[in-house]
Each structure stands twice: as C-alpha cells, then as structure tokens.
Amino acid sequence: MNNYLTKLYNIDAEGNYDEISIHINCWEQIIYNALKNYEIEYEFAFCDQINLYLNKIGTTFEMECISTNIHEDLYKVEVVEIEVDIFETINTLLDSGEILGVATAFNLLPPYIYYDEESIEVHNKHFMTMIGRDEEEYYFVESPLLIAKERNTTYFENPTINVIKKEVLQKAFKVSSSIRRVFINKKQLSEIDKLSDVIGMIIRDYKGEGMLLDSSKDVYVGRKAFQEFIKILKENKLGYTESNFLQSHFPAHICYSRRMLLKKCLEKSKNEKHQISYIKCLGLLDDSINKWSLLKRSILKNIYIKDETRKFGEDFRKNIIKIVEEILIIEDELISCLEQLY
C-alpha cells in the first residue's frame, strides 16, 4: 500500500519550495507526486523542449513552449467513468492506494485563490492531486501559490497536505467533475534519463530542422518563432494584446521553468569530456533564465495595471521587444554550445 500521507509535497524538509514542483504544470505535478514512491532523479522525468511554437490565428496569435511527451512511456493516464456516486468511485480508488488527478469547479472551493461563488465563469481547467480521505474529509496536494492560507486547513500530521470537507467538494462536483488515474511504468524508471534525446530535439527544432509543420497553418518554431514574435511587436499590426502569451504570464513561466529543469539535468549529467563547453552552456542557460524571468515579470506587471489606457502601452511593447531580442542573442549562442556537447 502506498502511504502518500507521510511524504512531503511542494516544500522540502527545510521549508523551502520544492525546486522541481515549482517548475512543472498541474498535471506534471500529479505525475511527480506519483513518482515519489520511487528513488529516481526526478528532474529527468520533466526535462522537455525549450523551443517556442507560434501560431497566427485570425487577428492575433498563440505562442507557447513546445511539449513533446517524450516521457509518455513512463506513465499511463486513464479517465475514470463515473457510473454511480462520484464519492463512491473516489473512495474505492483512494482506499486501494491510488493517487488521483481531480478537476472540478475550483471557484467553489474556499482553499483556492480562485474562490468566488458569485463568478459566472467556472474555473475547471486545472487538476489537484487527491491522495487520501477519512469519513468526512479528503486530503489533497496543491501548489502553495494556488492556496489561500487564511481559508485553508492542513492535515494535522503533515502540513504539506491540504484538507477539504466532503460537503464542500460535493457542491463543486455538481457543477463540474473529472477524475484521472495514474499508473507508473516501473520498467521505464531505469530509462528516465533522455537528456541526449531532448537536447537533440531542441537543437533541430531551434534551427527549423525538426518538427513537421502543418502547411495549412501559419506557424513558426524555434528561432523563427522568436523572429516572428519580434516582427509582430515591431509592426504593431496583429492583435498582440489578445495573444495568450501576453494575456497571462503562465506561458512565459513554462518557458522559464523548462530552462531551469534543463539546467538541473545538465548539472546532474556533468560532461567531463567537454568541460569548457559544459561550463559555458550552464552560464548561457543562467543568462537565458534571468531574461525569461524578467520577461514573465514584465508581462505579469502589465496584467495588473488598473488603468486600461496604460495597459499594453508603447513602453510595454518596446520593453518586450528589447527583452526578447536579448533572449534570441543568448539562445543563438546556447544552441551552438549545446551542439558541441551533444
């Protein structure tokens, strides 16, 4: 039986943020939590592409970091069909020692920062990790950044686990509910280090030699995505203010986080053969990470400007152009450096 209640989540024994958890999305966090039953180098399970993918759509564009699912052989995800009472289904799975991904109307759950019972919009594009229960309450794991401490209760034996009453969940489930089971493929744990494959993809896609693009779409990948993004901002024609990349800091955060995870994996796979190039790559990754951090903070700052006449203003546009041009210069050099290593 897996005892998920004794493990630490999102915060380490010293009270610091878990350096992997803060750099992965909600679904990856469920996989990460399931992997805690095994002694492995967890960073490698989430090392993935760092390249941008830009897709022009009508009067605007979408841009995000590419996801390759290179580790899809490591785990299996199964959608749970609710044939009877949802709690009966959840209870059976939790009592058998499983870990679950649960999506619901998070705007109806007081522990969450999304909590707003008056909201017309249902916030259900997220998954929590559910790990246990008793007769009246359910135990779940969540990023501390999404939890409102003043409305939250933690498990008395483990403060990194949150507790929510059944009747509160029931209210949210009536609006929206979805459950996923997660199975770890133990045979693949020894093959978790795919750093060479990941870096190979990064190099090829950055140079436009990798992904097969849909010719029916106006899409750009890697270096070309950077160039097109800069062009869009400089021409100030396409509706960049409506782009997902600038409406939320999350896409930039994922780009930042992928570079952080890549750096951690490079540090774990120290390259003695090409020591000079290895040290140079780590330094360039640091430079890139700092610029991506600045970019996501600039986007976030703009989002919270209350004066709508100042939001997405000329200063913001020029600042984003400047940062992205600096990132492009750094990553040109980074890709060249990675080519010398792999």
mmCIF file of C-alpha atoms in Angstrom:
data_model
loop_
_atom_site.group_PDB
_atom_site.id
_atom_site.type_symbol
_atom_site.label_atom_id
_atom_site.label_comp_id
_atom_site.label_asym_id
_atom_site.label_seq_id
_atom_site.Cartn_x
_atom_site.Cartn_y
_atom_site.Cartn_z
ATOM 1 C CA MET A 1 0.000 0.000 0.000
ATOM 2 C CA ASN A 2 1.386 3.410 -0.931
ATOM 3 C CA ASN A 3 1.454 5.772 2.027
ATOM 4 C CA TYR A 4 1.188 9.169 0.398
ATOM 5 C CA LEU A 5 0.302 10.839 3.709
ATOM 6 C CA THR A 6 3.867 10.564 5.029
ATOM 7 C CA LYS A 7 5.582 12.238 2.064
ATOM 8 C CA LEU A 8 6.443 15.929 1.675
ATOM 9 C CA TYR A 9 4.870 17.873 -1.192
ATOM 10 C CA ASN A 10 5.856 21.196 -2.802
ATOM 11 C CA ILE A 11 8.012 22.122 0.218
ATOM 12 C CA ASP A 12 11.128 20.313 1.427
ATOM 13 C CA ALA A 13 12.164 19.385 4.979
ATOM 14 C CA GLU A 14 13.805 22.817 5.432
ATOM 15 C CA GLY A 15 10.615 24.660 4.463
ATOM 16 C CA ASN A 16 11.882 25.749 1.027
ATOM 17 C CA TYR A 17 9.919 25.398 -2.204
ATOM 18 C CA ASP A 18 10.498 22.082 -3.948
ATOM 19 C CA GLU A 19 12.753 23.008 -6.883
ATOM 20 C CA ILE A 20 11.002 20.615 -9.236
ATOM 21 C CA SER A 21 7.402 21.199 -8.216
ATOM 22 C CA ILE A 22 7.516 24.950 -8.847
ATOM 23 C CA HIS A 23 8.739 24.379 -12.410
ATOM 24 C CA ILE A 24 6.078 21.957 -13.675
ATOM 25 C CA ASN A 25 2.394 22.350 -14.526
ATOM 26 C CA CYS A 26 -0.538 20.934 -12.547
ATOM 27 C CA TRP A 27 -0.726 17.663 -14.476
ATOM 28 C CA GLU A 28 3.032 17.105 -14.268
ATOM 29 C CA GLN A 29 2.766 17.668 -10.515
ATOM 30 C CA ILE A 30 0.375 14.713 -10.259
ATOM 31 C CA ILE A 31 2.928 12.542 -12.106
ATOM 32 C CA TYR A 32 5.674 13.890 -9.847
ATOM 33 C CA ASN A 33 3.651 13.078 -6.731
ATOM 34 C CA ALA A 34 3.030 9.537 -8.015
ATOM 35 C CA LEU A 35 6.774 9.133 -8.659
ATOM 36 C CA LYS A 36 7.584 9.929 -5.024
ATOM 37 C CA ASN A 37 7.239 6.202 -4.289
ATOM 38 C CA TYR A 38 10.461 5.600 -6.222
ATOM 39 C CA GLU A 39 14.061 6.644 -5.689
ATOM 40 C CA ILE A 40 14.974 8.290 -9.001
ATOM 41 C CA GLU A 41 16.415 11.508 -10.381
ATOM 42 C CA TYR A 42 13.039 13.235 -10.738
ATOM 43 C CA GLU A 43 14.349 16.140 -12.853
ATOM 44 C CA PHE A 44 14.810 13.883 -15.868
ATOM 45 C CA ALA A 45 11.116 12.920 -15.907
ATOM 46 C CA PHE A 46 10.192 16.513 -16.756
ATOM 47 C CA CYS A 47 13.087 17.607 -18.942
ATOM 48 C CA ASP A 48 11.494 18.595 -22.249
ATOM 49 C CA GLN A 49 11.601 21.074 -25.120
ATOM 50 C CA ILE A 50 12.526 24.723 -24.543
ATOM 51 C CA ASN A 51 11.553 25.880 -28.051
ATOM 52 C CA LEU A 52 8.705 28.265 -28.814
ATOM 53 C CA TYR A 53 5.754 27.449 -31.078
ATOM 54 C CA LEU A 54 3.940 30.451 -32.588
ATOM 55 C CA ASN A 55 0.639 30.055 -34.429
ATOM 56 C CA LYS A 56 -1.072 33.007 -36.134
ATOM 57 C CA ILE A 57 -4.838 32.775 -35.743
ATOM 58 C CA GLY A 58 -7.074 35.366 -37.395
ATOM 59 C CA THR A 59 -6.298 38.764 -35.922
ATOM 60 C CA THR A 60 -3.965 37.500 -33.202
ATOM 61 C CA PHE A 61 -1.549 34.656 -32.387
ATOM 62 C CA GLU A 62 -0.856 31.981 -29.818
ATOM 63 C CA MET A 63 2.617 31.198 -28.518
ATOM 64 C CA GLU A 64 3.885 28.669 -26.021
ATOM 65 C CA CYS A 65 6.663 26.236 -25.245
ATOM 66 C CA ILE A 66 6.507 23.005 -27.240
ATOM 67 C CA SER A 67 5.574 19.823 -25.332
ATOM 68 C CA THR A 68 6.813 16.547 -26.799
ATOM 69 C CA ASN A 69 5.583 13.952 -24.277
ATOM 70 C CA ILE A 70 8.961 12.287 -24.614
ATOM 71 C CA HIS A 71 8.351 10.511 -21.298
ATOM 72 C CA GLU A 72 4.882 9.195 -22.154
ATOM 73 C CA ASP A 73 6.148 5.607 -21.821
ATOM 74 C CA LEU A 74 6.846 6.337 -18.130
ATOM 75 C CA TYR A 75 3.210 6.616 -17.116
ATOM 76 C CA LYS A 76 -0.330 5.862 -18.206
ATOM 77 C CA VAL A 77 -3.329 8.097 -17.602
ATOM 78 C CA GLU A 78 -6.839 6.664 -17.508
ATOM 79 C CA VAL A 79 -10.100 8.634 -17.475
ATOM 80 C CA VAL A 80 -12.416 7.347 -14.737
ATOM 81 C CA GLU A 81 -16.019 6.813 -15.803
ATOM 82 C CA ILE A 82 -18.472 7.808 -13.059
ATOM 83 C CA GLU A 83 -21.177 5.165 -13.214
ATOM 84 C CA VAL A 84 -22.568 5.571 -9.709
ATOM 85 C CA ASP A 85 -21.895 8.120 -6.955
ATOM 86 C CA ILE A 86 -18.684 10.081 -7.571
ATOM 87 C CA PHE A 87 -17.609 9.784 -3.948
ATOM 88 C CA GLU A 88 -18.105 6.018 -4.004
ATOM 89 C CA THR A 89 -15.781 5.859 -7.019
ATOM 90 C CA ILE A 90 -13.168 8.150 -5.446
ATOM 91 C CA ASN A 91 -13.305 6.295 -2.128
ATOM 92 C CA THR A 92 -12.753 2.907 -3.761
ATOM 93 C CA LEU A 93 -9.704 4.145 -5.678
ATOM 94 C CA LEU A 94 -8.150 6.059 -2.763
ATOM 95 C CA ASP A 95 -8.712 3.153 -0.361
ATOM 96 C CA SER A 96 -6.863 0.853 -2.770
ATOM 97 C CA GLY A 97 -3.802 3.133 -2.515
ATOM 98 C CA GLU A 98 -4.150 5.041 -5.770
ATOM 99 C CA ILE A 99 -3.318 8.686 -6.381
ATOM 100 C CA LEU A 100 -5.882 10.663 -8.396
ATOM 101 C CA GLY A 101 -5.997 13.750 -10.556
ATOM 102 C CA VAL A 102 -9.253 15.570 -9.854
ATOM 103 C CA ALA A 103 -10.705 18.538 -11.744
ATOM 104 C CA THR A 104 -13.766 20.418 -10.550
ATOM 105 C CA ALA A 105 -15.189 23.928 -10.169
ATOM 106 C CA PHE A 106 -12.248 25.389 -8.243
ATOM 107 C CA ASN A 107 -14.006 28.743 -7.931
ATOM 108 C CA LEU A 108 -16.324 26.969 -5.444
ATOM 109 C CA LEU A 109 -13.504 25.638 -3.242
ATOM 110 C CA PRO A 110 -12.571 28.107 -0.444
ATOM 111 C CA PRO A 111 -8.926 26.937 -0.098
ATOM 112 C CA TYR A 112 -8.154 28.129 -3.620
ATOM 113 C CA ILE A 113 -7.192 31.620 -4.743
ATOM 114 C CA TYR A 114 -9.802 31.180 -7.499
ATOM 115 C CA TYR A 115 -12.612 31.029 -4.918
ATOM 116 C CA ASP A 116 -15.543 33.198 -5.961
ATOM 117 C CA GLU A 117 -19.041 31.778 -5.505
ATOM 118 C CA GLU A 118 -20.536 34.691 -7.452
ATOM 119 C CA SER A 119 -18.420 34.065 -10.536
ATOM 120 C CA ILE A 120 -20.318 33.225 -13.706
ATOM 121 C CA GLU A 121 -17.245 31.565 -15.199
ATOM 122 C CA VAL A 122 -16.437 28.054 -13.966
ATOM 123 C CA HIS A 123 -12.728 27.596 -13.221
ATOM 124 C CA ASN A 124 -12.222 23.900 -14.053
ATOM 125 C CA LYS A 125 -9.101 23.871 -16.247
ATOM 126 C CA HIS A 126 -6.891 22.529 -13.500
ATOM 127 C CA PHE A 127 -6.189 19.281 -11.641
ATOM 128 C CA MET A 128 -5.491 18.772 -7.937
ATOM 129 C CA THR A 129 -3.735 15.676 -6.605
ATOM 130 C CA MET A 130 -6.011 13.711 -4.284
ATOM 131 C CA ILE A 131 -4.147 11.250 -2.057
ATOM 132 C CA GLY A 132 -6.410 10.140 0.801
ATOM 133 C CA ARG A 133 -9.551 10.573 2.885
ATOM 134 C CA ASP A 134 -11.474 9.839 6.056
ATOM 135 C CA GLU A 135 -15.238 9.679 6.506
ATOM 136 C CA GLU A 136 -15.794 13.447 6.349
ATOM 137 C CA GLU A 137 -12.739 14.950 4.636
ATOM 138 C CA TYR A 138 -10.475 14.485 1.632
ATOM 139 C CA TYR A 139 -6.720 15.040 1.520
ATOM 140 C CA PHE A 140 -5.194 16.794 -1.469
ATOM 141 C CA VAL A 141 -1.865 18.230 -2.616
ATOM 142 C CA GLU A 142 -1.591 21.601 -4.316
ATOM 143 C CA SER A 143 0.939 24.260 -5.201
ATOM 144 C CA PRO A 144 1.187 26.726 -2.288
ATOM 145 C CA LEU A 145 0.920 29.503 -4.881
ATOM 146 C CA LEU A 146 -2.697 28.479 -5.545
ATOM 147 C CA ILE A 147 -3.778 28.159 -1.926
ATOM 148 C CA ALA A 148 -5.323 30.960 0.168
ATOM 149 C CA LYS A 149 -3.777 30.215 3.577
ATOM 150 C CA GLU A 150 -6.456 32.064 5.500
ATOM 151 C CA ARG A 151 -9.152 29.726 4.112
ATOM 152 C CA ASN A 152 -7.151 26.509 4.105
ATOM 153 C CA THR A 153 -6.796 23.620 6.551
ATOM 154 C CA THR A 154 -3.801 21.309 6.550
ATOM 155 C CA TYR A 155 -3.504 17.676 7.613
ATOM 156 C CA PHE A 156 -2.543 17.554 11.302
ATOM 157 C CA GLU A 157 0.320 15.093 10.753
ATOM 158 C CA ASN A 158 1.696 16.684 7.570
ATOM 159 C CA PRO A 159 1.308 20.424 6.856
ATOM 160 C CA THR A 160 2.218 19.944 3.165
ATOM 161 C CA ILE A 161 -1.126 18.161 2.667
ATOM 162 C CA ASN A 162 -4.402 20.099 2.487
ATOM 163 C CA VAL A 163 -7.802 19.027 3.781
ATOM 164 C CA ILE A 164 -11.263 19.764 2.392
ATOM 165 C CA LYS A 165 -14.677 18.688 3.644
ATOM 166 C CA LYS A 166 -16.828 16.310 1.627
ATOM 167 C CA GLU A 167 -19.822 18.690 1.521
ATOM 168 C CA VAL A 168 -17.660 21.445 0.004
ATOM 169 C CA LEU A 169 -16.407 19.108 -2.722
ATOM 170 C CA GLN A 170 -19.952 17.885 -3.327
ATOM 171 C CA LYS A 171 -21.110 21.393 -4.160
ATOM 172 C CA ALA A 172 -18.262 21.837 -6.671
ATOM 173 C CA PHE A 173 -18.756 18.359 -8.183
ATOM 174 C CA LYS A 174 -22.361 19.214 -9.012
ATOM 175 C CA VAL A 175 -21.043 21.938 -11.340
ATOM 176 C CA SER A 176 -18.037 20.143 -12.833
ATOM 177 C CA SER A 177 -16.042 16.972 -12.159
ATOM 178 C CA SER A 178 -13.406 14.836 -13.861
ATOM 179 C CA ILE A 179 -11.144 12.122 -12.459
ATOM 180 C CA ARG A 180 -7.919 10.599 -13.773
ATOM 181 C CA ARG A 181 -5.999 7.563 -12.561
ATOM 182 C CA VAL A 182 -2.198 7.493 -12.905
ATOM 183 C CA PHE A 183 -0.121 4.367 -13.362
ATOM 184 C CA ILE A 184 3.691 4.433 -13.274
ATOM 185 C CA ASN A 185 5.518 2.036 -15.602
ATOM 186 C CA LYS A 186 8.227 0.745 -13.277
ATOM 187 C CA LYS A 187 10.153 -0.851 -16.152
ATOM 188 C CA GLN A 188 10.830 2.595 -17.617
ATOM 189 C CA LEU A 189 12.260 4.121 -14.442
ATOM 190 C CA SER A 190 15.765 2.971 -15.358
ATOM 191 C CA GLU A 191 15.416 4.740 -18.744
ATOM 192 C CA ILE A 192 14.293 8.067 -17.308
ATOM 193 C CA ASP A 193 17.418 9.971 -18.434
ATOM 194 C CA LYS A 194 16.634 11.035 -22.003
ATOM 195 C CA LEU A 195 18.676 14.210 -21.874
ATOM 196 C CA SER A 196 20.591 13.466 -25.095
ATOM 197 C CA ASP A 197 17.320 12.929 -26.995
ATOM 198 C CA VAL A 198 15.797 16.108 -25.547
ATOM 199 C CA ILE A 199 18.815 18.244 -26.444
ATOM 200 C CA GLY A 200 18.877 16.753 -29.934
ATOM 201 C CA MET A 201 15.249 17.825 -30.435
ATOM 202 C CA ILE A 202 15.958 21.280 -29.008
ATOM 203 C CA ILE A 203 18.812 21.844 -31.460
ATOM 204 C CA ARG A 204 16.922 20.546 -34.509
ATOM 205 C CA ASP A 205 13.718 22.460 -33.805
ATOM 206 C CA TYR A 206 15.527 25.686 -32.971
ATOM 207 C CA LYS A 207 17.216 25.510 -36.380
ATOM 208 C CA GLY A 208 13.970 24.536 -38.143
ATOM 209 C CA GLU A 209 15.172 21.027 -38.974
ATOM 210 C CA GLY A 210 12.919 19.013 -36.687
ATOM 211 C CA MET A 211 9.144 19.348 -36.443
ATOM 212 C CA LEU A 212 6.921 18.665 -39.427
ATOM 213 C CA LEU A 213 4.619 21.669 -39.508
ATOM 214 C CA ASP A 214 1.026 21.761 -40.696
ATOM 215 C CA SER A 215 1.221 23.610 -44.018
ATOM 216 C CA SER A 216 -2.388 24.760 -43.624
ATOM 217 C CA LYS A 217 -1.424 26.835 -40.584
ATOM 218 C CA ASP A 218 0.722 29.955 -40.257
ATOM 219 C CA VAL A 219 3.145 28.528 -37.690
ATOM 220 C CA TYR A 220 6.732 29.157 -36.604
ATOM 221 C CA VAL A 221 9.043 27.115 -34.375
ATOM 222 C CA GLY A 222 12.290 27.780 -32.525
ATOM 223 C CA ARG A 223 14.395 30.680 -33.804
ATOM 224 C CA LYS A 224 11.770 31.542 -36.424
ATOM 225 C CA ALA A 225 9.148 31.871 -33.683
ATOM 226 C CA PHE A 226 11.360 34.401 -31.864
ATOM 227 C CA GLN A 227 11.870 36.352 -35.083
ATOM 228 C CA GLU A 228 8.161 36.357 -35.954
ATOM 229 C CA PHE A 229 7.200 37.433 -32.424
ATOM 230 C CA ILE A 230 9.615 40.374 -32.625
ATOM 231 C CA LYS A 231 8.298 41.264 -36.089
ATOM 232 C CA ILE A 232 4.676 41.241 -34.854
ATOM 233 C CA LEU A 233 5.529 43.550 -31.971
ATOM 234 C CA LYS A 234 7.575 45.926 -34.109
ATOM 235 C CA GLU A 235 4.928 46.207 -36.829
ATOM 236 C CA ASN A 236 2.246 46.652 -34.163
ATOM 237 C CA LYS A 237 -0.444 45.371 -36.551
ATOM 238 C CA LEU A 238 -1.503 41.891 -35.486
ATOM 239 C CA GLY A 239 -3.546 41.962 -32.270
ATOM 240 C CA TYR A 240 -0.735 41.081 -29.893
ATOM 241 C CA THR A 241 -2.736 42.399 -26.929
ATOM 242 C CA GLU A 242 -5.127 39.446 -27.377
ATOM 243 C CA SER A 243 -2.350 36.846 -27.521
ATOM 244 C CA ASN A 244 -2.355 34.117 -24.851
ATOM 245 C CA PHE A 245 1.366 34.780 -24.369
ATOM 246 C CA LEU A 246 0.793 38.347 -23.187
ATOM 247 C CA GLN A 247 -2.617 37.903 -21.539
ATOM 248 C CA SER A 248 -1.055 35.625 -18.920
ATOM 249 C CA HIS A 249 2.449 35.206 -17.563
ATOM 250 C CA PHE A 250 1.992 31.403 -17.421
ATOM 251 C CA PRO A 251 3.317 30.600 -20.964
ATOM 252 C CA ALA A 252 6.477 32.607 -20.235
ATOM 253 C CA HIS A 253 6.734 30.913 -16.839
ATOM 254 C CA ILE A 254 6.721 27.482 -18.508
ATOM 255 C CA CYS A 255 9.477 28.627 -20.904
ATOM 256 C CA TYR A 256 11.472 29.858 -17.904
ATOM 257 C CA SER A 257 10.834 26.622 -15.986
ATOM 258 C CA ARG A 258 11.842 24.344 -18.867
ATOM 259 C CA ARG A 259 15.227 26.062 -18.932
ATOM 260 C CA MET A 260 15.568 25.649 -15.177
ATOM 261 C CA LEU A 261 14.881 21.905 -15.483
ATOM 262 C CA LEU A 262 17.269 21.584 -18.424
ATOM 263 C CA LYS A 263 19.993 23.218 -16.348
ATOM 264 C CA LYS A 264 19.342 20.864 -13.405
ATOM 265 C CA CYS A 265 19.613 17.852 -15.709
ATOM 266 C CA LEU A 266 22.830 19.155 -17.289
ATOM 267 C CA GLU A 267 24.284 19.609 -13.805
ATOM 268 C CA LYS A 268 23.373 16.018 -12.926
ATOM 269 C CA SER A 269 24.926 14.748 -16.202
ATOM 270 C CA LYS A 270 28.225 16.522 -15.823
ATOM 271 C CA ASN A 271 30.160 16.353 -19.089
ATOM 272 C CA GLU A 272 33.833 15.751 -18.265
ATOM 273 C CA LYS A 273 34.822 15.268 -21.915
ATOM 274 C CA HIS A 274 33.860 18.803 -22.969
ATOM 275 C CA GLN A 275 34.376 20.655 -19.707
ATOM 276 C CA ILE A 276 34.806 24.133 -21.211
ATOM 277 C CA SER A 277 31.668 23.859 -23.392
ATOM 278 C CA TYR A 278 29.763 22.347 -20.459
ATOM 279 C CA ILE A 279 30.570 25.293 -18.169
ATOM 280 C CA LYS A 280 29.793 27.748 -20.957
ATOM 281 C CA CYS A 281 26.368 26.130 -21.590
ATOM 282 C CA LEU A 282 25.444 26.377 -17.910
ATOM 283 C CA GLY A 283 26.406 30.049 -17.915
ATOM 284 C CA LEU A 284 24.336 30.745 -21.048
ATOM 285 C CA LEU A 285 21.380 28.909 -19.521
ATOM 286 C CA ASP A 286 21.695 31.140 -16.452
ATOM 287 C CA ASP A 287 21.656 34.209 -18.709
ATOM 288 C CA SER A 288 18.606 32.916 -20.576
ATOM 289 C CA ILE A 289 16.789 32.009 -17.338
ATOM 290 C CA ASN A 290 17.346 35.514 -15.976
ATOM 291 C CA LYS A 291 15.942 37.095 -19.151
ATOM 292 C CA TRP A 292 12.908 34.775 -19.170
ATOM 293 C CA SER A 293 12.302 35.651 -15.531
ATOM 294 C CA LEU A 294 12.397 39.347 -16.460
ATOM 295 C CA LEU A 295 10.014 38.706 -19.378
ATOM 296 C CA LYS A 296 7.390 36.893 -17.300
ATOM 297 C CA ARG A 297 7.579 39.555 -14.560
ATOM 298 C CA SER A 298 7.101 42.289 -17.179
ATOM 299 C CA ILE A 299 4.037 40.510 -18.550
ATOM 300 C CA LEU A 300 2.631 39.983 -15.047
ATOM 301 C CA LYS A 301 3.199 43.622 -14.116
ATOM 302 C CA ASN A 302 1.315 44.747 -17.224
ATOM 303 C CA ILE A 303 -1.622 42.437 -16.444
ATOM 304 C CA TYR A 304 -2.156 44.102 -13.065
ATOM 305 C CA ILE A 305 -2.175 47.677 -14.367
ATOM 306 C CA LYS A 306 -5.604 49.001 -13.386
ATOM 307 C CA ASP A 307 -5.573 51.926 -15.810
ATOM 308 C CA GLU A 308 -6.722 50.305 -19.067
ATOM 309 C CA THR A 309 -5.327 53.223 -21.095
ATOM 310 C CA ARG A 310 -1.810 52.358 -19.901
ATOM 311 C CA LYS A 311 -2.088 48.579 -20.281
ATOM 312 C CA PHE A 312 -0.251 47.212 -23.353
ATOM 313 C CA GLY A 313 1.144 50.694 -23.925
ATOM 314 C CA GLU A 314 4.095 51.745 -26.059
ATOM 315 C CA ASP A 315 6.570 51.375 -23.207
ATOM 316 C CA PHE A 316 5.409 47.818 -22.579
ATOM 317 C CA ARG A 317 5.695 46.878 -26.256
ATOM 318 C CA LYS A 318 9.210 48.304 -26.603
ATOM 319 C CA ASN A 319 10.332 46.646 -23.371
ATOM 320 C CA ILE A 320 9.112 43.219 -24.502
ATOM 321 C CA ILE A 321 10.881 43.653 -27.870
ATOM 322 C CA LYS A 322 14.122 44.541 -26.088
ATOM 323 C CA ILE A 323 13.968 41.528 -23.740
ATOM 324 C CA VAL A 324 13.066 39.041 -26.488
ATOM 325 C CA GLU A 325 15.845 40.328 -28.759
ATOM 326 C CA GLU A 326 18.291 39.807 -25.882
ATOM 327 C CA ILE A 327 16.976 36.274 -25.316
ATOM 328 C CA LEU A 328 17.408 35.491 -29.024
ATOM 329 C CA ILE A 329 21.071 36.537 -28.943
ATOM 330 C CA ILE A 330 21.717 34.392 -25.863
ATOM 331 C CA GLU A 331 19.904 31.342 -27.218
ATOM 332 C CA ASP A 332 21.689 31.504 -30.573
ATOM 333 C CA GLU A 333 24.887 31.056 -28.614
ATOM 334 C CA LEU A 334 23.326 28.445 -26.304
ATOM 335 C CA ILE A 335 22.261 26.225 -29.207
ATOM 336 C CA SER A 336 25.765 26.420 -30.711
ATOM 337 C CA CYS A 337 27.188 25.461 -27.340
ATOM 338 C CA LEU A 338 24.800 22.512 -26.927
ATOM 339 C CA GLU A 339 25.816 21.267 -30.375
ATOM 340 C CA GLN A 340 29.393 20.988 -29.145
ATOM 341 C CA LEU A 341 28.256 18.863 -26.181
ATOM 342 C CA TYR A 342 25.785 16.581 -27.991
#
